[in-house]
Tab-separated table of C-alpha atoms in Angstrom:
chain	number	residue	atom	x	y	z
A	745	UNK	CA	202.842	-72.851	-17.050
A	746	UNK	CA	201.698	-69.289	-16.709
A	747	UNK	CA	200.165	-68.298	-13.406
A	748	UNK	CA	198.017	-65.616	-15.052
A	749	UNK	CA	194.295	-66.201	-15.303
A	750	UNK	CA	193.484	-67.269	-18.847
A	751	UNK	CA	191.492	-64.712	-20.886
A	752	UNK	CA	187.737	-64.577	-20.539
A	753	UNK	CA	185.722	-66.469	-23.060
A	754	UNK	CA	183.525	-65.814	-25.018
A	755	UNK	CA	185.598	-62.902	-26.319
A	756	UNK	CA	183.721	-59.625	-26.084
A	757	UNK	CA	182.685	-57.876	-29.305
A	758	UNK	CA	183.312	-54.261	-28.343
A	759	UNK	CA	182.592	-52.313	-30.432
A	760	UNK	CA	179.888	-54.683	-31.671
A	761	UNK	CA	180.874	-54.819	-35.346
A	762	UNK	CA	184.597	-55.218	-34.734
A	763	UNK	CA	186.316	-58.595	-34.592
A	764	UNK	CA	187.717	-58.997	-31.047
A	765	UNK	CA	191.466	-58.537	-30.793
A	766	UNK	CA	191.766	-61.957	-29.131
A	767	UNK	CA	190.128	-63.578	-32.143
A	768	UNK	CA	192.509	-61.826	-34.541
A	769	UNK	CA	195.469	-63.268	-32.658
A	770	UNK	CA	194.014	-66.669	-32.009
A	771	UNK	CA	196.128	-68.643	-34.516
A	772	UNK	CA	199.483	-67.903	-32.910
A	773	UNK	CA	199.147	-71.136	-30.957
A	774	UNK	CA	197.105	-74.204	-31.812
A	775	UNK	CA	195.366	-74.158	-28.432
A	776	UNK	CA	194.904	-71.699	-25.586
A	777	UNK	CA	193.409	-71.809	-22.142
A	778	UNK	CA	190.307	-69.698	-21.567
A	779	UNK	CA	188.188	-68.839	-18.540
A	780	UNK	CA	184.493	-69.586	-18.970
A	781	UNK	CA	181.645	-67.555	-17.424
A	782	UNK	CA	181.517	-70.209	-14.665
A	783	UNK	CA	185.150	-69.445	-13.754
A	784	UNK	CA	186.218	-72.903	-14.935
A	785	UNK	CA	189.093	-73.185	-17.379
A	786	UNK	CA	188.877	-74.986	-20.725
A	787	UNK	CA	191.238	-75.415	-23.671
A	788	UNK	CA	190.183	-73.627	-26.847
A	789	UNK	CA	191.458	-75.280	-30.041
A	790	UNK	CA	192.060	-72.494	-32.524
A	791	UNK	CA	193.187	-73.623	-35.983
A	792	UNK	CA	190.957	-74.845	-38.795
A	793	UNK	CA	192.941	-78.006	-39.386
A	794	UNK	CA	192.749	-79.120	-35.742
A	795	UNK	CA	189.165	-77.978	-35.204
A	796	UNK	CA	187.976	-79.869	-38.237
A	797	UNK	CA	189.901	-83.030	-37.305
A	798	UNK	CA	188.803	-82.921	-33.668
A	799	UNK	CA	185.124	-82.558	-34.545
A	800	UNK	CA	185.470	-86.084	-35.955
A	801	UNK	CA	187.783	-87.443	-33.251
A	802	UNK	CA	186.342	-90.158	-31.010
A	803	UNK	CA	188.868	-89.300	-28.296
A	804	UNK	CA	186.755	-86.216	-27.605
A	805	UNK	CA	183.543	-87.130	-25.846
A	806	UNK	CA	180.428	-85.003	-26.076
A	807	UNK	CA	179.251	-86.327	-22.763
A	808	UNK	CA	180.108	-83.382	-20.525
A	809	UNK	CA	178.062	-84.550	-17.530
A	810	UNK	CA	181.296	-85.613	-15.866
A	811	UNK	CA	182.162	-84.233	-12.452
A	812	UNK	CA	185.557	-82.973	-13.597
A	813	UNK	CA	184.364	-81.426	-16.862
A	814	UNK	CA	184.374	-77.632	-17.059
A	815	UNK	CA	180.971	-76.008	-16.732
A	816	UNK	CA	179.862	-73.282	-19.093
A	817	UNK	CA	177.754	-71.561	-16.440
A	818	UNK	CA	177.760	-71.580	-12.666
A	819	UNK	CA	174.027	-70.960	-12.567
A	820	UNK	CA	172.920	-73.373	-15.256
A	821	UNK	CA	174.036	-76.939	-16.034
A	822	UNK	CA	173.761	-76.230	-19.729
A	823	UNK	CA	173.747	-79.479	-21.715
A	824	UNK	CA	174.981	-81.545	-18.772
A	825	UNK	CA	172.061	-83.970	-18.517
A	826	UNK	CA	173.477	-87.126	-16.868
A	827	UNK	CA	170.657	-89.235	-18.342
A	828	UNK	CA	171.684	-88.543	-21.906
A	829	UNK	CA	174.731	-89.918	-23.620
A	830	UNK	CA	175.396	-87.855	-26.731
A	831	UNK	CA	178.214	-90.180	-27.844
A	832	UNK	CA	177.850	-93.152	-30.184
A	833	UNK	CA	176.175	-95.614	-30.140
A	834	UNK	CA	173.324	-93.870	-28.255
A	835	UNK	CA	173.724	-90.679	-30.249
A	836	UNK	CA	173.778	-92.517	-33.578
A	837	UNK	CA	170.540	-94.305	-32.711
A	838	UNK	CA	168.676	-91.069	-31.941
A	839	UNK	CA	170.229	-89.075	-34.745
A	840	UNK	CA	169.218	-91.537	-37.443
A	841	UNK	CA	165.585	-91.151	-36.308
A	842	UNK	CA	165.760	-87.410	-36.849
A	843	UNK	CA	167.939	-86.906	-39.922
A	844	UNK	CA	165.318	-88.203	-42.345
A	845	UNK	CA	163.219	-85.115	-41.589
A	846	UNK	CA	166.085	-82.898	-42.764
A	847	UNK	CA	166.995	-84.265	-46.199
A	848	UNK	CA	167.413	-81.778	-49.030
A	849	UNK	CA	164.133	-82.948	-50.591
A	850	UNK	CA	162.142	-82.394	-47.404
A	851	UNK	CA	163.746	-79.039	-46.753
A	852	UNK	CA	162.945	-77.908	-50.294
A	853	UNK	CA	159.350	-79.069	-49.816
A	854	UNK	CA	159.184	-76.645	-46.870
A	855	UNK	CA	160.548	-73.700	-48.866
A	856	UNK	CA	157.156	-72.471	-50.185
A	857	UNK	CA	155.806	-72.470	-46.632
A	858	UNK	CA	158.814	-70.497	-45.373
A	859	UNK	CA	158.339	-68.030	-48.243
A	860	UNK	CA	154.661	-67.651	-47.408
A	861	UNK	CA	155.429	-66.936	-43.733
A	862	UNK	CA	158.179	-64.478	-44.708
A	863	UNK	CA	155.843	-62.649	-47.101
A	864	UNK	CA	153.171	-62.374	-44.440
A	865	UNK	CA	155.643	-61.039	-41.862
A	866	UNK	CA	156.972	-58.516	-44.358
A	867	UNK	CA	153.400	-57.385	-45.150
A	868	UNK	CA	152.948	-56.615	-41.462
A	869	UNK	CA	156.339	-54.951	-41.295
A	870	UNK	CA	155.487	-52.728	-44.255
A	871	UNK	CA	152.290	-51.576	-42.565
A	872	UNK	CA	154.010	-50.788	-39.253
A	873	UNK	CA	155.418	-47.376	-38.320
A	874	UNK	CA	159.134	-46.989	-38.967
A	875	UNK	CA	161.662	-47.730	-37.673
A	876	UNK	CA	160.831	-51.404	-37.241
A	877	UNK	CA	162.713	-53.727	-34.908
A	878	UNK	CA	163.900	-56.567	-37.113
A	879	UNK	CA	164.177	-59.291	-34.464
A	880	UNK	CA	160.509	-59.033	-33.544
A	881	UNK	CA	159.278	-58.320	-37.070
A	882	UNK	CA	161.085	-61.117	-38.920
A	883	UNK	CA	164.150	-62.769	-37.390
A	884	UNK	CA	162.399	-64.558	-34.501
A	885	UNK	CA	158.869	-65.206	-35.812
A	886	UNK	CA	160.035	-66.787	-39.083
A	887	UNK	CA	162.109	-69.692	-37.656
A	888	UNK	CA	159.655	-70.124	-34.776
A	889	UNK	CA	156.770	-70.611	-37.213
A	890	UNK	CA	158.881	-73.057	-39.219
A	891	UNK	CA	159.990	-75.138	-36.231
A	892	UNK	CA	156.403	-75.167	-34.957
A	893	UNK	CA	155.249	-76.597	-38.261
A	894	UNK	CA	158.056	-79.143	-38.400
A	895	UNK	CA	157.616	-80.335	-34.817
A	896	UNK	CA	153.847	-79.959	-34.675
A	897	UNK	CA	153.983	-77.333	-31.912
A	898	UNK	CA	150.967	-74.964	-31.795
A	899	UNK	CA	152.206	-71.613	-33.091
A	900	UNK	CA	150.036	-69.735	-30.577
A	901	UNK	CA	152.224	-71.125	-27.772
A	902	UNK	CA	155.290	-69.403	-29.143
A	903	UNK	CA	155.555	-66.521	-26.670
A	904	UNK	CA	155.255	-68.969	-23.821
A	905	UNK	CA	157.967	-71.416	-24.868
A	906	UNK	CA	160.160	-68.643	-26.182
A	907	UNK	CA	160.377	-67.233	-22.640
A	908	UNK	CA	161.196	-70.689	-21.237
A	909	UNK	CA	163.887	-71.252	-23.854
A	910	UNK	CA	165.415	-67.867	-23.146
A	911	UNK	CA	165.777	-68.894	-19.495
A	912	UNK	CA	167.089	-72.312	-20.441
A	913	UNK	CA	169.913	-70.685	-22.403
A	914	UNK	CA	170.907	-68.230	-19.672
A	915	UNK	CA	174.618	-68.426	-18.894
A	916	UNK	CA	174.810	-65.561	-16.402
A	917	UNK	CA	171.691	-63.561	-17.281
A	918	UNK	CA	169.328	-65.121	-14.732
A	919	UNK	CA	169.845	-66.411	-11.174
A	920	UNK	CA	169.840	-70.217	-10.767
A	921	UNK	CA	166.319	-70.321	-9.278
A	922	UNK	CA	164.857	-68.595	-12.315
A	923	UNK	CA	166.816	-70.814	-14.694
A	924	UNK	CA	165.496	-73.849	-12.818
A	925	UNK	CA	161.924	-72.561	-13.047
A	926	UNK	CA	162.247	-71.981	-16.799
A	927	UNK	CA	163.699	-75.437	-17.314
A	928	UNK	CA	160.887	-77.021	-15.317
A	929	UNK	CA	158.283	-75.050	-17.234
A	930	UNK	CA	159.819	-76.024	-20.561
A	931	UNK	CA	159.973	-79.690	-19.547
A	932	UNK	CA	156.340	-79.614	-18.432
A	933	UNK	CA	155.301	-77.828	-21.609
A	934	UNK	CA	156.977	-80.530	-23.683
A	935	UNK	CA	155.368	-83.261	-21.551
A	936	UNK	CA	151.937	-81.800	-22.243
A	937	UNK	CA	152.768	-81.487	-25.922
A	938	UNK	CA	153.882	-85.118	-26.095
A	939	UNK	CA	150.713	-86.234	-24.273
A	940	UNK	CA	148.490	-84.347	-26.679
A	941	UNK	CA	150.395	-85.734	-29.676
A	942	UNK	CA	149.919	-89.228	-28.297
A	943	UNK	CA	146.182	-88.644	-28.367
A	944	UNK	CA	146.100	-86.796	-31.675
A	945	UNK	CA	149.158	-87.696	-33.713
A	946	UNK	CA	149.874	-85.482	-36.706
A	947	UNK	CA	152.197	-85.386	-39.688
A	948	UNK	CA	155.074	-83.908	-37.696
A	949	UNK	CA	158.422	-84.852	-36.204
A	950	UNK	CA	157.276	-85.129	-32.571
A	951	UNK	CA	154.451	-87.501	-33.566
A	952	UNK	CA	156.977	-89.508	-35.557
A	953	UNK	CA	159.360	-89.738	-32.582
A	954	UNK	CA	156.462	-90.777	-30.313
A	955	UNK	CA	155.529	-93.480	-32.810
A	956	UNK	CA	159.069	-94.807	-32.712
A	957	UNK	CA	159.053	-94.614	-28.924
A	958	UNK	CA	155.701	-96.350	-28.430
A	959	UNK	CA	155.303	-98.806	-31.269
A	960	UNK	CA	158.713	-100.230	-31.776
A	961	UNK	CA	161.050	-101.932	-29.373
A	962	UNK	CA	162.018	-99.828	-26.394
A	963	UNK	CA	165.716	-99.851	-27.148
A	964	UNK	CA	165.158	-97.151	-29.739
A	965	UNK	CA	164.069	-94.132	-27.674
A	966	UNK	CA	163.162	-93.969	-24.003
A	967	UNK	CA	160.711	-91.481	-22.518
A	968	UNK	CA	163.433	-89.186	-21.185
A	969	UNK	CA	165.231	-89.181	-24.540
A	970	UNK	CA	161.971	-88.392	-26.298
A	971	UNK	CA	161.561	-85.339	-24.061
A	972	UNK	CA	165.197	-84.334	-24.255
A	973	UNK	CA	165.561	-84.473	-28.016
A	974	UNK	CA	162.208	-82.787	-28.632
A	975	UNK	CA	163.469	-80.001	-26.410
A	976	UNK	CA	166.779	-79.920	-28.275
A	977	UNK	CA	165.057	-79.653	-31.642
A	978	UNK	CA	162.735	-76.925	-30.415
A	979	UNK	CA	165.567	-74.859	-28.965
A	980	UNK	CA	168.189	-75.407	-31.640
A	981	UNK	CA	165.552	-75.117	-34.332
A	982	UNK	CA	164.840	-71.461	-33.883
A	983	UNK	CA	167.127	-69.566	-31.488
A	984	UNK	CA	170.229	-70.058	-33.593
A	985	UNK	CA	168.556	-69.274	-36.914
A	986	UNK	CA	166.710	-66.298	-35.442
A	987	UNK	CA	169.918	-64.816	-34.040
A	988	UNK	CA	171.685	-65.363	-37.329
A	989	UNK	CA	168.915	-63.781	-39.421
A	990	UNK	CA	169.033	-60.711	-37.166
A	991	UNK	CA	172.767	-60.281	-36.732
A	992	UNK	CA	173.590	-61.396	-40.267
A	993	UNK	CA	171.186	-58.825	-41.676
A	994	UNK	CA	172.581	-56.122	-39.392
A	995	UNK	CA	176.107	-56.882	-40.607
A	996	UNK	CA	174.930	-56.900	-44.219
A	997	UNK	CA	173.145	-53.558	-43.851
A	998	UNK	CA	176.361	-52.188	-42.377
A	999	UNK	CA	177.840	-52.800	-45.870
A	1000	UNK	CA	175.545	-50.924	-48.302
A	1001	UNK	CA	177.816	-51.876	-51.215
A	1002	UNK	CA	176.887	-55.547	-50.707
A	1003	UNK	CA	173.208	-54.725	-50.391
A	1004	UNK	CA	173.431	-52.940	-53.767
A	1005	UNK	CA	175.290	-55.871	-55.336
A	1006	UNK	CA	172.661	-58.356	-54.160
A	1007	UNK	CA	169.808	-56.159	-55.378
A	1008	UNK	CA	171.373	-56.275	-58.833
A	1009	UNK	CA	172.020	-60.012	-58.717
A	1010	UNK	CA	169.974	-62.111	-56.312
A	1011	UNK	CA	171.987	-65.206	-57.220
A	1012	UNK	CA	174.504	-63.830	-54.699
A	1013	UNK	CA	172.171	-64.658	-51.806
A	1014	UNK	CA	173.428	-68.197	-51.040
A	1015	UNK	CA	177.113	-67.180	-50.970
A	1016	UNK	CA	176.183	-64.113	-48.898
A	1017	UNK	CA	174.413	-66.338	-46.379
A	1018	UNK	CA	177.489	-68.586	-46.162
A	1019	UNK	CA	179.797	-65.629	-45.658
A	1020	UNK	CA	177.597	-64.233	-42.902
A	1021	UNK	CA	177.595	-67.689	-41.312
A	1022	UNK	CA	181.395	-67.823	-41.546
A	1023	UNK	CA	181.803	-64.537	-39.771
A	1024	UNK	CA	179.109	-65.762	-37.308
A	1025	UNK	CA	179.145	-63.022	-34.794
A	1026	UNK	CA	175.952	-64.240	-33.137
A	1027	UNK	CA	177.577	-66.826	-30.936
A	1028	UNK	CA	180.789	-68.250	-29.585
A	1029	UNK	CA	181.815	-71.885	-29.445
A	1030	UNK	CA	180.769	-72.662	-25.870
A	1031	UNK	CA	178.333	-75.188	-27.319
A	1032	UNK	CA	181.215	-77.267	-28.660
A	1033	UNK	CA	182.288	-78.296	-25.170
A	1034	UNK	CA	184.015	-81.701	-25.248
A	1035	UNK	CA	185.980	-83.849	-22.823
A	1036	UNK	CA	189.239	-85.580	-23.792
A	1037	UNK	CA	189.062	-89.272	-22.913
A	1038	UNK	CA	192.638	-89.783	-24.143
A	1039	UNK	CA	195.732	-87.742	-24.971
A	1040	UNK	CA	195.300	-86.010	-28.337
A	1041	UNK	CA	198.231	-84.532	-30.294
A	1042	UNK	CA	197.563	-81.334	-32.248
A	1043	UNK	CA	199.056	-80.397	-35.610
A	1044	UNK	CA	201.884	-78.363	-34.051
A	1045	UNK	CA	203.017	-81.272	-31.873
A	1046	UNK	CA	201.470	-80.062	-28.610
A	1047	UNK	CA	199.183	-82.465	-26.791
A	1048	UNK	CA	195.753	-82.122	-25.222
A	1049	UNK	CA	195.947	-84.236	-22.091
A	1050	UNK	CA	193.343	-86.811	-21.174
A	1051	UNK	CA	190.820	-85.228	-18.791
A	1052	UNK	CA	190.973	-81.774	-20.422
A	1053	UNK	CA	187.773	-79.868	-21.173
A	1054	UNK	CA	187.988	-78.727	-24.772
A	1055	UNK	CA	186.183	-76.126	-26.852
A	1056	UNK	CA	186.550	-76.271	-30.624
A	1057	UNK	CA	186.734	-72.703	-31.857
A	1058	UNK	CA	184.413	-72.480	-34.837
A	1059	UNK	CA	184.972	-68.738	-34.981
A	1060	UNK	CA	188.760	-69.260	-34.882
A	1061	UNK	CA	188.651	-71.884	-37.632
A	1062	UNK	CA	186.451	-69.568	-39.695
A	1063	UNK	CA	189.076	-66.830	-39.775
A	1064	UNK	CA	192.149	-69.042	-40.139
A	1065	UNK	CA	194.402	-67.359	-42.750
A	1066	UNK	CA	195.759	-70.788	-43.724
A	1067	UNK	CA	192.330	-71.597	-45.143
A	1068	UNK	CA	190.591	-68.318	-45.990
A	1069	UNK	CA	192.050	-65.474	-48.061
A	1070	UNK	CA	191.699	-62.157	-46.222
A	1071	UNK	CA	189.746	-63.945	-43.478
A	1072	UNK	CA	188.624	-60.797	-41.675
A	1073	UNK	CA	187.073	-59.396	-44.830
A	1074	UNK	CA	183.420	-59.931	-45.610
A	1075	UNK	CA	183.337	-61.187	-49.196
A	1076	UNK	CA	179.850	-62.159	-50.328
A	1077	UNK	CA	181.287	-63.719	-53.485
A	1078	UNK	CA	183.497	-66.241	-51.665
A	1079	UNK	CA	183.010	-69.554	-53.460
A	1080	UNK	CA	185.218	-71.851	-51.389
A	1081	UNK	CA	183.646	-71.345	-47.983
A	1082	UNK	CA	183.797	-74.544	-45.940
A	1083	UNK	CA	183.261	-72.769	-42.634
A	1084	UNK	CA	182.875	-74.641	-39.346
A	1085	UNK	CA	179.764	-72.864	-38.090
A	1086	UNK	CA	177.674	-76.042	-38.270
A	1087	UNK	CA	180.524	-78.198	-36.981
A	1088	UNK	CA	181.853	-81.254	-38.808
A	1089	UNK	CA	181.875	-85.001	-38.420
A	1090	UNK	CA	179.048	-87.101	-37.061
A	1091	UNK	CA	177.627	-84.280	-34.912
A	1092	UNK	CA	177.311	-81.906	-37.891
A	1093	UNK	CA	174.264	-79.726	-37.259
A	1094	UNK	CA	171.249	-81.755	-38.316
A	1095	UNK	CA	169.310	-78.578	-39.091
A	1096	UNK	CA	171.993	-76.948	-41.235
A	1097	UNK	CA	170.126	-77.316	-44.544
A	1098	UNK	CA	166.935	-75.976	-42.960
A	1099	UNK	CA	168.782	-73.018	-41.436
A	1100	UNK	CA	170.453	-72.206	-44.758
A	1101	UNK	CA	167.138	-72.273	-46.566
A	1102	UNK	CA	165.475	-70.017	-43.994
A	1103	UNK	CA	168.415	-67.588	-44.105
A	1104	UNK	CA	168.239	-67.470	-47.893
A	1105	UNK	CA	164.498	-66.851	-47.948
A	1106	UNK	CA	164.720	-64.193	-45.221
A	1107	UNK	CA	167.613	-62.317	-46.839
A	1108	UNK	CA	166.214	-62.348	-50.369
A	1109	UNK	CA	162.644	-61.511	-49.353
A	1110	UNK	CA	163.751	-58.613	-47.197
A	1111	UNK	CA	165.922	-57.034	-49.897
A	1112	UNK	CA	163.290	-57.543	-52.595
A	1113	UNK	CA	160.562	-55.970	-50.495
A	1114	UNK	CA	162.649	-53.100	-49.136
A	1115	UNK	CA	165.358	-52.254	-51.691
A	1116	UNK	CA	166.441	-49.230	-49.637
A	1117	UNK	CA	166.424	-50.878	-46.238
A	1118	UNK	CA	169.053	-49.567	-43.835
A	1119	UNK	CA	169.938	-49.539	-40.160
A	1120	UNK	CA	168.054	-46.841	-38.273
A	1121	UNK	CA	170.750	-46.596	-35.585
A	1122	UNK	CA	174.542	-46.456	-35.762
A	1123	UNK	CA	175.928	-49.995	-36.120
A	1124	UNK	CA	178.409	-49.250	-33.311
A	1125	UNK	CA	175.508	-48.730	-30.928
A	1126	UNK	CA	173.481	-51.872	-31.568
A	1127	UNK	CA	173.078	-53.600	-28.181
A	1128	UNK	CA	174.400	-57.127	-27.902
A	1129	UNK	CA	172.755	-59.964	-26.002
A	1130	UNK	CA	174.770	-60.548	-22.847
A	1131	UNK	CA	174.811	-63.456	-20.437
A	1132	UNK	CA	173.070	-65.883	-22.741
A	1133	UNK	CA	174.045	-68.697	-25.042
A	1134	UNK	CA	173.412	-66.551	-28.125
A	1135	UNK	CA	175.168	-63.229	-28.487
A	1136	UNK	CA	173.403	-61.578	-31.378
A	1137	UNK	CA	171.988	-58.067	-31.310
A	1138	UNK	CA	168.962	-57.611	-29.089
A	1139	UNK	CA	167.594	-54.668	-31.069
A	1140	UNK	CA	168.013	-54.019	-34.773
A	1141	UNK	CA	165.996	-50.953	-35.799
A	1142	UNK	CA	165.596	-50.662	-39.577
A	1143	UNK	CA	163.949	-48.184	-41.942
A	1144	UNK	CA	163.528	-47.940	-45.709
B	135	UNK	CA	187.170	-89.163	-62.532
B	136	UNK	CA	185.474	-91.801	-60.398
B	137	UNK	CA	183.187	-90.704	-57.549
B	138	UNK	CA	182.157	-92.887	-54.624
B	139	UNK	CA	180.601	-92.055	-51.254
B	140	UNK	CA	180.427	-93.756	-47.894
B	141	UNK	CA	176.864	-93.697	-46.581
B	142	UNK	CA	178.049	-95.246	-43.287
B	143	UNK	CA	179.812	-92.027	-42.290
B	144	UNK	CA	177.350	-89.602	-43.981
B	145	UNK	CA	175.884	-87.033	-41.541
B	146	UNK	CA	173.124	-85.770	-43.888
B	147	UNK	CA	174.519	-82.268	-44.349
B	148	UNK	CA	172.971	-82.195	-47.870
B	149	UNK	CA	175.836	-79.989	-49.056
B	150	UNK	CA	176.811	-82.304	-51.925
B	151	UNK	CA	173.195	-82.626	-53.095
B	152	UNK	CA	172.843	-78.864	-53.295
B	153	UNK	CA	176.220	-78.394	-54.965
B	154	UNK	CA	176.033	-81.065	-57.674
B	155	UNK	CA	172.439	-82.363	-57.763
B	156	UNK	CA	172.868	-84.588	-60.817
B	157	UNK	CA	175.735	-86.480	-59.250
B	158	UNK	CA	174.665	-86.721	-55.591
B	159	UNK	CA	171.311	-87.568	-54.058
B	160	UNK	CA	169.955	-88.857	-50.747
B	161	UNK	CA	167.986	-91.974	-49.872
B	162	UNK	CA	164.861	-91.971	-47.669
B	163	UNK	CA	167.002	-91.685	-44.540
B	164	UNK	CA	169.001	-88.824	-46.022
B	165	UNK	CA	172.148	-90.849	-46.627
B	166	UNK	CA	174.280	-89.967	-49.621
B	167	UNK	CA	173.773	-91.691	-52.978
B	168	UNK	CA	176.034	-91.283	-55.991
B	169	UNK	CA	173.902	-91.057	-59.145
B	170	UNK	CA	176.762	-90.751	-61.603
B	171	UNK	CA	180.071	-92.374	-60.761
B	172	UNK	CA	181.819	-91.089	-63.890
B	173	UNK	CA	180.543	-87.544	-64.247
B	174	UNK	CA	181.224	-85.245	-67.185
B	175	UNK	CA	184.391	-83.214	-67.036
B	176	UNK	CA	182.551	-79.906	-66.702
B	177	UNK	CA	181.383	-81.009	-63.259
B	178	UNK	CA	184.762	-82.121	-61.934
B	179	UNK	CA	185.711	-78.900	-60.158
B	180	UNK	CA	182.357	-78.675	-58.380
B	181	UNK	CA	182.655	-82.324	-57.348
B	182	UNK	CA	186.141	-81.735	-55.930
B	183	UNK	CA	184.682	-78.814	-53.957
B	184	UNK	CA	181.860	-81.028	-52.717
B	185	UNK	CA	184.399	-83.631	-51.597
B	186	UNK	CA	186.518	-81.008	-49.828
B	187	UNK	CA	183.447	-79.491	-48.209
B	188	UNK	CA	181.848	-82.726	-46.974
B	189	UNK	CA	181.741	-82.383	-43.159
B	190	UNK	CA	182.409	-86.089	-42.680
B	191	UNK	CA	184.822	-86.642	-45.598
B	192	UNK	CA	182.424	-89.222	-46.950
B	193	UNK	CA	183.000	-88.443	-50.642
B	194	UNK	CA	185.922	-90.038	-52.436
B	195	UNK	CA	187.178	-88.768	-55.755
B	196	UNK	CA	189.706	-90.766	-57.743
B	197	UNK	CA	191.249	-88.756	-60.547
B	198	UNK	CA	191.811	-90.983	-63.542
B	199	UNK	CA	194.475	-89.885	-65.991
B	200	UNK	CA	192.276	-88.240	-68.604
B	201	UNK	CA	193.251	-86.929	-72.006
B	202	UNK	CA	193.393	-83.328	-70.812
B	203	UNK	CA	195.510	-84.065	-67.761
B	204	UNK	CA	198.486	-86.185	-68.710
B	205	UNK	CA	200.882	-86.725	-65.782
B	206	UNK	CA	203.821	-84.404	-65.988
B	207	UNK	CA	201.943	-81.880	-68.052
B	208	UNK	CA	199.707	-80.316	-65.436
B	209	UNK	CA	202.309	-80.151	-62.679
């Protein structure tokens, strides 16, 4: 074993548009040790074949609230709630209550609403002085409005819970006391929301989960789970999509030839969205933290030992040359694009179809409204979010 | 070609429904349904892609020796 400290993870994107050297070299071995922001060491699984298989492997537990599991952050017990077991059968029970809200039919029924919100935001953007900051004009408000509608959260509360969520997802950005305060505030906010939905249920997912909790037998969802999963849906439902709309658009605008191609043929939007998801520069794979409850052999014959903390490298899998031709190249016409950005197996992102639809609407609406839209600052100088769970660009000035 | 799907392992990604809507659908809970178990040949390549892309490998495609693909001819 090497005595050197394993490389820091997440890998730094410096300059911001350039694939980190470590990520380019990631496939030389099927797994590598990395040092997390907490200082703990975890094993990063790097190749598509292994990542895909391990996402579906029951020997990897998602319950990371174990004393010997690596922590992502020293200041924040991100996703280490000891009251929640995100493994089957508990996970399966909760998940099946939620998935029905995310079927293709229901997502498509939401599309006109998403379009309407996008159009309204773009109206406001058009009237504003240029340059406009894309995160605040479109990337954040759009998915927040959508998740508010889906969950039945009052849209006027969005600034409030957005600040709480930002603190909740701090890895190193905020001191532990502030993280704790944000988490308490978010939990209280959700408690009040659940109370008000109990009194005035609506046609929304939180009301539906409360109904399951209160009316049916208690084995289905306890009060803590109701809180926890509402929180999970609220957080996952907008931060990820918002970061991807912003960073994906920034990357796209960095390639004017693709913007021109899409303007001539808007049927390229879905494959463009997939390609921007594949190259997913808005986040690392720290959210895929798992714990090996048994020895697990990898495809090259090496073995992950029982008791190892494991990260499944979505970004590594997404640029595996065994699977993708010219993996470092952005190709908006890629047809075979089974990227790992939403995971795989039974934990596959429940909101993937919703996110895809929002990304499609945002991308197409933006390019239709502003055919000459471009970055108003050099791409190399766009500031990246640091110390948080999401690593997208914090400011994306655009003009047209 | 014969297409079947395992709704027990389905994770409601909706990818197959978007890719080949006439062949795949979802029930009320979002679980995969196969609408056409013997789809027309023009759809076969898209169905193979859907099977390869399914995040839970819940789609099974059995290639039946068809007139256009005699064993030994296609390699």
